[in-house]
Amino acid sequence: AQTVTQSQPEMSVQEAETVTLSCTYDTSESDYYLFWYKQPPSRQMILVIRQEAYKQQNATENRFSVNFQKAAKSFSLKISDSQLGDAAMYFCAYRRPYGGSQGNLIFGKGTKLSVKP
Amino acid sequence: KAGVTQTPRYLIKTRGQQVTLSCSPISGHRSVSWYQQTPGQGLQFLFEYFSETQRNKGNFPGRFSGRQFSNSRSEMNVSTLELGDSALYLCASSLGQGGLNPFFGQGTRLTVV
């Protein structure tokens, strides 16, 4: 079974600085999807970034980028120029490639990010 | 367009009772998935409905059930509530079955006393 591990329960960053959140996963499959979700106090899960395992290029969305190391099964999220609005819980998630009857997300336990002004 | 709507937002029930939670997906989305979020277990997949049929199921007891209506709205039901069922229940909708970009609602916070 696939598992997702986030080893940092809490992280803190100064406003305008850069922070990296770690995620490792375990799977025997060669093709899959990885995600980072943000959950602010409003509780709504918001997709931050998605990475397809077959793509070697790391995904980027504005200030958010990932470092995807397939062989190491590592998927870290880098937030540049941190803003107060980035403060939230961040979840790493895995999904099998086929969707269909096995398209559910498998989440890590999350990292709580605080941003200091 | 309107997002995923979950009702109610908060709920307090007594142990042994049953509860029904509702989820209205984004217009045009036909798949609805449910997740349970607790401090101890984190986010766990409950089930997914597509075209009124359960397509995928997580590892939860039979007390947890759901259904989907022809307009894609979904309900989940928990019978014989236990204290451990206290959680945030999140619903996510997507266009197709097992969609790559599910949109989440704000959840229903269930407290069992």
mmCIF file with all atom_site columns, N, CA, C and O in Angstrom, chain A residues 38-76:
data_model
loop_
_atom_site.group_PDB
_atom_site.id
_atom_site.type_symbol
_atom_site.label_atom_id
_atom_site.label_alt_id
_atom_site.label_comp_id
_atom_site.label_asym_id
_atom_site.label_entity_id
_atom_site.label_seq_id
_atom_site.pdbx_PDB_ins_code
_atom_site.Cartn_x
_atom_site.Cartn_y
_atom_site.Cartn_z
_atom_site.occupancy
_atom_site.B_iso_or_equiv
_atom_site.pdbx_formal_charge
_atom_site.auth_seq_id
_atom_site.auth_comp_id
_atom_site.auth_asym_id
_atom_site.auth_atom_id
_atom_site.pdbx_PDB_model_num
ATOM 1   N N  . LYS A 1 38 ? -3.079  23.057 0.451   1.00 0.00 ? 38 LYS A N  1
ATOM 2   C CA . LYS A 1 38 ? -3.036  24.019 1.550   1.00 0.00 ? 38 LYS A CA 1
ATOM 3   C C  . LYS A 1 38 ? -4.394  24.025 2.228   1.00 0.00 ? 38 LYS A C  1
ATOM 4   O O  . LYS A 1 38 ? -5.431  24.037 1.554   1.00 0.00 ? 38 LYS A O  1
ATOM 5   N N  . GLN A 1 39 ? -4.394  23.992 3.556   1.00 0.00 ? 39 GLN A N  1
ATOM 6   C CA . GLN A 1 39 ? -5.640  24.075 4.305   1.00 0.00 ? 39 GLN A CA 1
ATOM 7   C C  . GLN A 1 39 ? -5.540  25.224 5.310   1.00 0.00 ? 39 GLN A C  1
ATOM 8   O O  . GLN A 1 39 ? -4.982  25.079 6.381   1.00 0.00 ? 39 GLN A O  1
ATOM 9   N N  . PRO A 1 40 ? -6.095  26.372 4.961   1.00 0.00 ? 40 PRO A N  1
ATOM 10  C CA . PRO A 1 40 ? -6.097  27.520 5.889   1.00 0.00 ? 40 PRO A CA 1
ATOM 11  C C  . PRO A 1 40 ? -7.122  27.302 6.986   1.00 0.00 ? 40 PRO A C  1
ATOM 12  O O  . PRO A 1 40 ? -7.847  26.301 6.965   1.00 0.00 ? 40 PRO A O  1
ATOM 13  N N  . PRO A 1 41 ? -7.219  28.226 7.936   1.00 0.00 ? 41 PRO A N  1
ATOM 14  C CA . PRO A 1 41 ? -8.205  28.073 9.016   1.00 0.00 ? 41 PRO A CA 1
ATOM 15  C C  . PRO A 1 41 ? -9.640  27.913 8.524   1.00 0.00 ? 41 PRO A C  1
ATOM 16  O O  . PRO A 1 41 ? -10.479 27.373 9.238   1.00 0.00 ? 41 PRO A O  1
ATOM 17  N N  . SER A 1 42 ? -9.927  28.361 7.326   1.00 0.00 ? 42 SER A N  1
ATOM 18  C CA . SER A 1 42 ? -11.276 28.181 6.784   1.00 0.00 ? 42 SER A CA 1
ATOM 19  C C  . SER A 1 42 ? -11.600 26.717 6.520   1.00 0.00 ? 42 SER A C  1
ATOM 20  O O  . SER A 1 42 ? -12.753 26.365 6.266   1.00 0.00 ? 42 SER A O  1
ATOM 21  N N  . ARG A 1 43 ? -10.588 25.861 6.587   1.00 0.00 ? 43 ARG A N  1
ATOM 22  C CA . ARG A 1 43 ? -10.692 24.394 6.482   1.00 0.00 ? 43 ARG A CA 1
ATOM 23  C C  . ARG A 1 43 ? -10.778 23.877 5.046   1.00 0.00 ? 43 ARG A C  1
ATOM 24  O O  . ARG A 1 43 ? -10.698 22.673 4.833   1.00 0.00 ? 43 ARG A O  1
ATOM 25  N N  . GLN A 1 44 ? -10.970 24.756 4.074   1.00 0.00 ? 44 GLN A N  1
ATOM 26  C CA . GLN A 1 44 ? -11.106 24.279 2.700   1.00 0.00 ? 44 GLN A CA 1
ATOM 27  C C  . GLN A 1 44 ? -9.746  23.903 2.137   1.00 0.00 ? 44 GLN A C  1
ATOM 28  O O  . GLN A 1 44 ? -8.800  24.681 2.189   1.00 0.00 ? 44 GLN A O  1
ATOM 29  N N  . MET A 1 45 ? -9.661  22.710 1.588   1.00 0.00 ? 45 MET A N  1
ATOM 30  C CA . MET A 1 45 ? -8.414  22.235 0.981   1.00 0.00 ? 45 MET A CA 1
ATOM 31  C C  . MET A 1 45 ? -8.252  22.893 -0.387  1.00 0.00 ? 45 MET A C  1
ATOM 32  O O  . MET A 1 45 ? -9.150  22.820 -1.221  1.00 0.00 ? 45 MET A O  1
ATOM 33  N N  . ILE A 1 46 ? -7.091  23.499 -0.590  1.00 0.00 ? 46 ILE A N  1
ATOM 34  C CA . ILE A 1 46 ? -6.836  24.203 -1.839  1.00 0.00 ? 46 ILE A CA 1
ATOM 35  C C  . ILE A 1 46 ? -5.610  23.593 -2.505  1.00 0.00 ? 46 ILE A C  1
ATOM 36  O O  . ILE A 1 46 ? -4.560  23.443 -1.874  1.00 0.00 ? 46 ILE A O  1
ATOM 37  N N  . LEU A 1 47 ? -5.749  23.227 -3.773  1.00 0.00 ? 47 LEU A N  1
ATOM 38  C CA . LEU A 1 47 ? -4.624  22.656 -4.498  1.00 0.00 ? 47 LEU A CA 1
ATOM 39  C C  . LEU A 1 47 ? -3.560  23.721 -4.737  1.00 0.00 ? 47 LEU A C  1
ATOM 40  O O  . LEU A 1 47 ? -3.848  24.786 -5.272  1.00 0.00 ? 47 LEU A O  1
ATOM 41  N N  . VAL A 1 48 ? -2.338  23.421 -4.334  1.00 0.00 ? 48 VAL A N  1
ATOM 42  C CA . VAL A 1 48 ? -1.220  24.342 -4.530  1.00 0.00 ? 48 VAL A CA 1
ATOM 43  C C  . VAL A 1 48 ? -0.466  23.997 -5.807  1.00 0.00 ? 48 VAL A C  1
ATOM 44  O O  . VAL A 1 48 ? -0.201  24.855 -6.651  1.00 0.00 ? 48 VAL A O  1
ATOM 45  N N  . ILE A 1 49 ? -0.150  22.705 -5.953  1.00 0.00 ? 49 ILE A N  1
ATOM 46  C CA . ILE A 1 49 ? 0.669   22.303 -7.086  1.00 0.00 ? 49 ILE A CA 1
ATOM 47  C C  . ILE A 1 49 ? 0.534   20.805 -7.314  1.00 0.00 ? 49 ILE A C  1
ATOM 48  O O  . ILE A 1 49 ? 0.259   20.048 -6.364  1.00 0.00 ? 49 ILE A O  1
ATOM 49  N N  . ARG A 1 50 ? 0.691   20.385 -8.546  1.00 0.00 ? 50 ARG A N  1
ATOM 50  C CA . ARG A 1 50 ? 0.580   18.965 -8.899  1.00 0.00 ? 50 ARG A CA 1
ATOM 51  C C  . ARG A 1 50 ? 1.780   18.565 -9.748  1.00 0.00 ? 50 ARG A C  1
ATOM 52  O O  . ARG A 1 50 ? 2.234   19.346 -10.586 1.00 0.00 ? 50 ARG A O  1
ATOM 53  N N  . GLN A 1 51 ? 2.243   17.336 -9.528  1.00 0.00 ? 51 GLN A N  1
ATOM 54  C CA . GLN A 1 51 ? 3.389   16.807 -10.284 1.00 0.00 ? 51 GLN A CA 1
ATOM 55  C C  . GLN A 1 51 ? 3.046   15.429 -10.833 1.00 0.00 ? 51 GLN A C  1
ATOM 56  O O  . GLN A 1 51 ? 2.584   14.570 -10.077 1.00 0.00 ? 51 GLN A O  1
ATOM 57  N N  . GLU A 1 52 ? 3.259   15.257 -12.121 1.00 0.00 ? 52 GLU A N  1
ATOM 58  C CA . GLU A 1 52 ? 3.094   13.934 -12.703 1.00 0.00 ? 52 GLU A CA 1
ATOM 59  C C  . GLU A 1 52 ? 4.436   13.220 -12.627 1.00 0.00 ? 52 GLU A C  1
ATOM 60  O O  . GLU A 1 52 ? 5.459   13.782 -13.008 1.00 0.00 ? 52 GLU A O  1
ATOM 61  N N  . ALA A 1 53 ? 4.418   11.978 -12.174 1.00 0.00 ? 53 ALA A N  1
ATOM 62  C CA . ALA A 1 53 ? 5.676   11.255 -11.952 1.00 0.00 ? 53 ALA A CA 1
ATOM 63  C C  . ALA A 1 53 ? 6.465   11.030 -13.236 1.00 0.00 ? 53 ALA A C  1
ATOM 64  O O  . ALA A 1 53 ? 7.694   10.928 -13.210 1.00 0.00 ? 53 ALA A O  1
ATOM 65  N N  . TYR A 1 54 ? 5.776   10.952 -14.365 1.00 0.00 ? 54 TYR A N  1
ATOM 66  C CA . TYR A 1 54 ? 6.468   10.680 -15.624 1.00 0.00 ? 54 TYR A CA 1
ATOM 67  C C  . TYR A 1 54 ? 7.163   11.933 -16.173 1.00 0.00 ? 54 TYR A C  1
ATOM 68  O O  . TYR A 1 54 ? 7.942   11.853 -17.119 1.00 0.00 ? 54 TYR A O  1
ATOM 69  N N  . LYS A 1 55 ? 6.871   13.075 -15.584 1.00 0.00 ? 55 LYS A N  1
ATOM 70  C CA . LYS A 1 55 ? 7.526   14.309 -16.018 1.00 0.00 ? 55 LYS A CA 1
ATOM 71  C C  . LYS A 1 55 ? 8.758   14.579 -15.165 1.00 0.00 ? 55 LYS A C  1
ATOM 72  O O  . LYS A 1 55 ? 8.670   14.651 -13.939 1.00 0.00 ? 55 LYS A O  1
ATOM 73  N N  . GLN A 1 56 ? 9.886   14.733 -15.797 1.00 0.00 ? 56 GLN A N  1
ATOM 74  C CA . GLN A 1 56 ? 11.110  14.989 -15.056 1.00 0.00 ? 56 GLN A CA 1
ATOM 75  C C  . GLN A 1 56 ? 11.194  16.428 -14.582 1.00 0.00 ? 56 GLN A C  1
ATOM 76  O O  . GLN A 1 56 ? 11.826  16.727 -13.571 1.00 0.00 ? 56 GLN A O  1
ATOM 77  N N  . GLN A 1 57 ? 10.549  17.320 -15.303 1.00 0.00 ? 57 GLN A N  1
ATOM 78  C CA . GLN A 1 57 ? 10.619  18.732 -14.946 1.00 0.00 ? 57 GLN A CA 1
ATOM 79  C C  . GLN A 1 57 ? 9.786   18.991 -13.702 1.00 0.00 ? 57 GLN A C  1
ATOM 80  O O  . GLN A 1 57 ? 8.632   18.562 -13.595 1.00 0.00 ? 57 GLN A O  1
ATOM 81  N N  . ASN A 1 58 ? 10.372  19.732 -12.766 1.00 0.00 ? 58 ASN A N  1
ATOM 82  C CA . ASN A 1 58 ? 9.669   20.072 -11.541 1.00 0.00 ? 58 ASN A CA 1
ATOM 83  C C  . ASN A 1 58 ? 8.572   21.095 -11.820 1.00 0.00 ? 58 ASN A C  1
ATOM 84  O O  . ASN A 1 58 ? 8.774   22.074 -12.539 1.00 0.00 ? 58 ASN A O  1
ATOM 85  N N  . ALA A 1 59 ? 7.408   20.869 -11.205 1.00 0.00 ? 59 ALA A N  1
ATOM 86  C CA . ALA A 1 59 ? 6.288   21.794 -11.394 1.00 0.00 ? 59 ALA A CA 1
ATOM 87  C C  . ALA A 1 59 ? 6.525   23.102 -10.648 1.00 0.00 ? 59 ALA A C  1
ATOM 88  O O  . ALA A 1 59 ? 7.175   23.121 -9.592  1.00 0.00 ? 59 ALA A O  1
ATOM 89  N N  . THR A 1 60 ? 5.992   24.162 -11.213 1.00 0.00 ? 60 THR A N  1
ATOM 90  C CA . THR A 1 60 ? 6.100   25.499 -10.613 1.00 0.00 ? 60 THR A CA 1
ATOM 91  C C  . THR A 1 60 ? 4.788   26.230 -10.783 1.00 0.00 ? 60 THR A C  1
ATOM 92  O O  . THR A 1 60 ? 4.173   26.158 -11.860 1.00 0.00 ? 60 THR A O  1
ATOM 93  N N  . GLU A 1 61 ? 4.367   26.903 -9.735  1.00 0.00 ? 61 GLU A N  1
ATOM 94  C CA . GLU A 1 61 ? 3.179   27.751 -9.774  1.00 0.00 ? 61 GLU A CA 1
ATOM 95  C C  . GLU A 1 61 ? 3.498   29.031 -9.007  1.00 0.00 ? 61 GLU A C  1
ATOM 96  O O  . GLU A 1 61 ? 3.419   29.091 -7.795  1.00 0.00 ? 61 GLU A O  1
ATOM 97  N N  . ASN A 1 62 ? 3.890   30.053 -9.751  1.00 0.00 ? 62 ASN A N  1
ATOM 98  C CA . ASN A 1 62 ? 4.212   31.351 -9.146  1.00 0.00 ? 62 ASN A CA 1
ATOM 99  C C  . ASN A 1 62 ? 5.289   31.194 -8.072  1.00 0.00 ? 62 ASN A C  1
ATOM 100 O O  . ASN A 1 62 ? 6.404   30.777 -8.388  1.00 0.00 ? 62 ASN A O  1
ATOM 101 N N  . ARG A 1 63 ? 4.983   31.475 -6.808  1.00 0.00 ? 63 ARG A N  1
ATOM 102 C CA . ARG A 1 63 ? 5.977   31.405 -5.744  1.00 0.00 ? 63 ARG A CA 1
ATOM 103 C C  . ARG A 1 63 ? 6.202   29.986 -5.228  1.00 0.00 ? 63 ARG A C  1
ATOM 104 O O  . ARG A 1 63 ? 7.049   29.767 -4.356  1.00 0.00 ? 63 ARG A O  1
ATOM 105 N N  . PHE A 1 64 ? 5.435   29.047 -5.739  1.00 0.00 ? 64 PHE A N  1
ATOM 106 C CA . PHE A 1 64 ? 5.502   27.672 -5.251  1.00 0.00 ? 64 PHE A CA 1
ATOM 107 C C  . PHE A 1 64 ? 6.204   26.788 -6.279  1.00 0.00 ? 64 PHE A C  1
ATOM 108 O O  . PHE A 1 64 ? 5.864   26.826 -7.464  1.00 0.00 ? 64 PHE A O  1
ATOM 109 N N  . SER A 1 65 ? 7.135   25.997 -5.833  1.00 0.00 ? 65 SER A N  1
ATOM 110 C CA . SER A 1 65 ? 7.804   25.056 -6.723  1.00 0.00 ? 65 SER A CA 1
ATOM 111 C C  . SER A 1 65 ? 8.105   23.786 -5.943  1.00 0.00 ? 65 SER A C  1
ATOM 112 O O  . SER A 1 65 ? 8.103   23.784 -4.708  1.00 0.00 ? 65 SER A O  1
ATOM 113 N N  . VAL A 1 66 ? 8.321   22.720 -6.683  1.00 0.00 ? 66 VAL A N  1
ATOM 114 C CA . VAL A 1 66 ? 8.616   21.446 -6.024  1.00 0.00 ? 66 VAL A CA 1
ATOM 115 C C  . VAL A 1 66 ? 9.987   20.945 -6.457  1.00 0.00 ? 66 VAL A C  1
ATOM 116 O O  . VAL A 1 66 ? 10.498  21.300 -7.510  1.00 0.00 ? 66 VAL A O  1
ATOM 117 N N  . ASN A 1 67 ? 10.549  20.114 -5.603  1.00 0.00 ? 67 ASN A N  1
ATOM 118 C CA . ASN A 1 67 ? 11.757  19.367 -5.933  1.00 0.00 ? 67 ASN A CA 1
ATOM 119 C C  . ASN A 1 67 ? 11.372  17.900 -5.905  1.00 0.00 ? 67 ASN A C  1
ATOM 120 O O  . ASN A 1 67 ? 11.216  17.306 -4.832  1.00 0.00 ? 67 ASN A O  1
ATOM 121 N N  . PHE A 1 68 ? 11.168  17.335 -7.079  1.00 0.00 ? 68 PHE A N  1
ATOM 122 C CA . PHE A 1 68 ? 10.700  15.964 -7.205  1.00 0.00 ? 68 PHE A CA 1
ATOM 123 C C  . PHE A 1 68 ? 11.888  15.070 -7.487  1.00 0.00 ? 68 PHE A C  1
ATOM 124 O O  . PHE A 1 68 ? 12.550  15.186 -8.528  1.00 0.00 ? 68 PHE A O  1
ATOM 125 N N  . GLN A 1 69 ? 12.173  14.173 -6.568  1.00 0.00 ? 69 GLN A N  1
ATOM 126 C CA . GLN A 1 69 ? 13.267  13.214 -6.706  1.00 0.00 ? 69 GLN A CA 1
ATOM 127 C C  . GLN A 1 69 ? 12.654  11.814 -6.733  1.00 0.00 ? 69 GLN A C  1
ATOM 128 O O  . GLN A 1 69 ? 12.403  11.211 -5.685  1.00 0.00 ? 69 GLN A O  1
ATOM 129 N N  . LYS A 1 70 ? 12.412  11.312 -7.946  1.00 0.00 ? 70 LYS A N  1
ATOM 130 C CA . LYS A 1 70 ? 11.665  10.065 -8.080  1.00 0.00 ? 70 LYS A CA 1
ATOM 131 C C  . LYS A 1 70 ? 12.396  8.878  -7.469  1.00 0.00 ? 70 LYS A C  1
ATOM 132 O O  . LYS A 1 70 ? 11.793  8.057  -6.797  1.00 0.00 ? 70 LYS A O  1
ATOM 133 N N  . ALA A 1 71 ? 13.668  8.795  -7.713  1.00 0.00 ? 71 ALA A N  1
ATOM 134 C CA . ALA A 1 71 ? 14.418  7.651  -7.191  1.00 0.00 ? 71 ALA A CA 1
ATOM 135 C C  . ALA A 1 71 ? 14.429  7.638  -5.670  1.00 0.00 ? 71 ALA A C  1
ATOM 136 O O  . ALA A 1 71 ? 14.338  6.589  -5.032  1.00 0.00 ? 71 ALA A O  1
ATOM 137 N N  . ALA A 1 72 ? 14.509  8.807  -5.093  1.00 0.00 ? 72 ALA A N  1
ATOM 138 C CA . ALA A 1 72 ? 14.516  8.927  -3.632  1.00 0.00 ? 72 ALA A CA 1
ATOM 139 C C  . ALA A 1 72 ? 13.108  8.959  -3.064  1.00 0.00 ? 72 ALA A C  1
ATOM 140 O O  . ALA A 1 72 ? 12.941  8.945  -1.839  1.00 0.00 ? 72 ALA A O  1
ATOM 141 N N  . LYS A 1 73 ? 12.108  9.005  -3.923  1.00 0.00 ? 73 LYS A N  1
ATOM 142 C CA . LYS A 1 73 ? 10.701  9.093  -3.495  1.00 0.00 ? 73 LYS A CA 1
ATOM 143 C C  . LYS A 1 73 ? 10.520  10.279 -2.553  1.00 0.00 ? 73 LYS A C  1
ATOM 144 O O  . LYS A 1 73 ? 9.962   10.154 -1.450  1.00 0.00 ? 73 LYS A O  1
ATOM 145 N N  . SER A 1 74 ? 10.987  11.410 -3.029  1.00 0.00 ? 74 SER A N  1
ATOM 146 C CA . SER A 1 74 ? 10.930  12.638 -2.257  1.00 0.00 ? 74 SER A CA 1
ATOM 147 C C  . SER A 1 74 ? 10.225  13.712 -3.070  1.00 0.00 ? 74 SER A C  1
ATOM 148 O O  . SER A 1 74 ? 10.432  13.823 -4.289  1.00 0.00 ? 74 SER A O  1
ATOM 149 N N  . PHE A 1 75 ? 9.444   14.542 -2.392  1.00 0.00 ? 75 PHE A N  1
ATOM 150 C CA . PHE A 1 75 ? 8.628   15.546 -3.077  1.00 0.00 ? 75 PHE A CA 1
ATOM 151 C C  . PHE A 1 75 ? 8.486   16.744 -2.152  1.00 0.00 ? 75 PHE A C  1
ATOM 152 O O  . PHE A 1 75 ? 7.531   16.851 -1.391  1.00 0.00 ? 75 PHE A O  1
ATOM 153 N N  . SER A 1 76 ? 9.432   17.661 -2.217  1.00 0.00 ? 76 SER A N  1
ATOM 154 C CA . SER A 1 76 ? 9.406   18.800 -1.300  1.00 0.00 ? 76 SER A CA 1
ATOM 155 C C  . SER A 1 76 ? 8.797   20.022 -1.974  1.00 0.00 ? 76 SER A C  1
ATOM 156 O O  . SER A 1 76 ? 8.851   20.175 -3.195  1.00 0.00 ? 76 SER A O  1
#
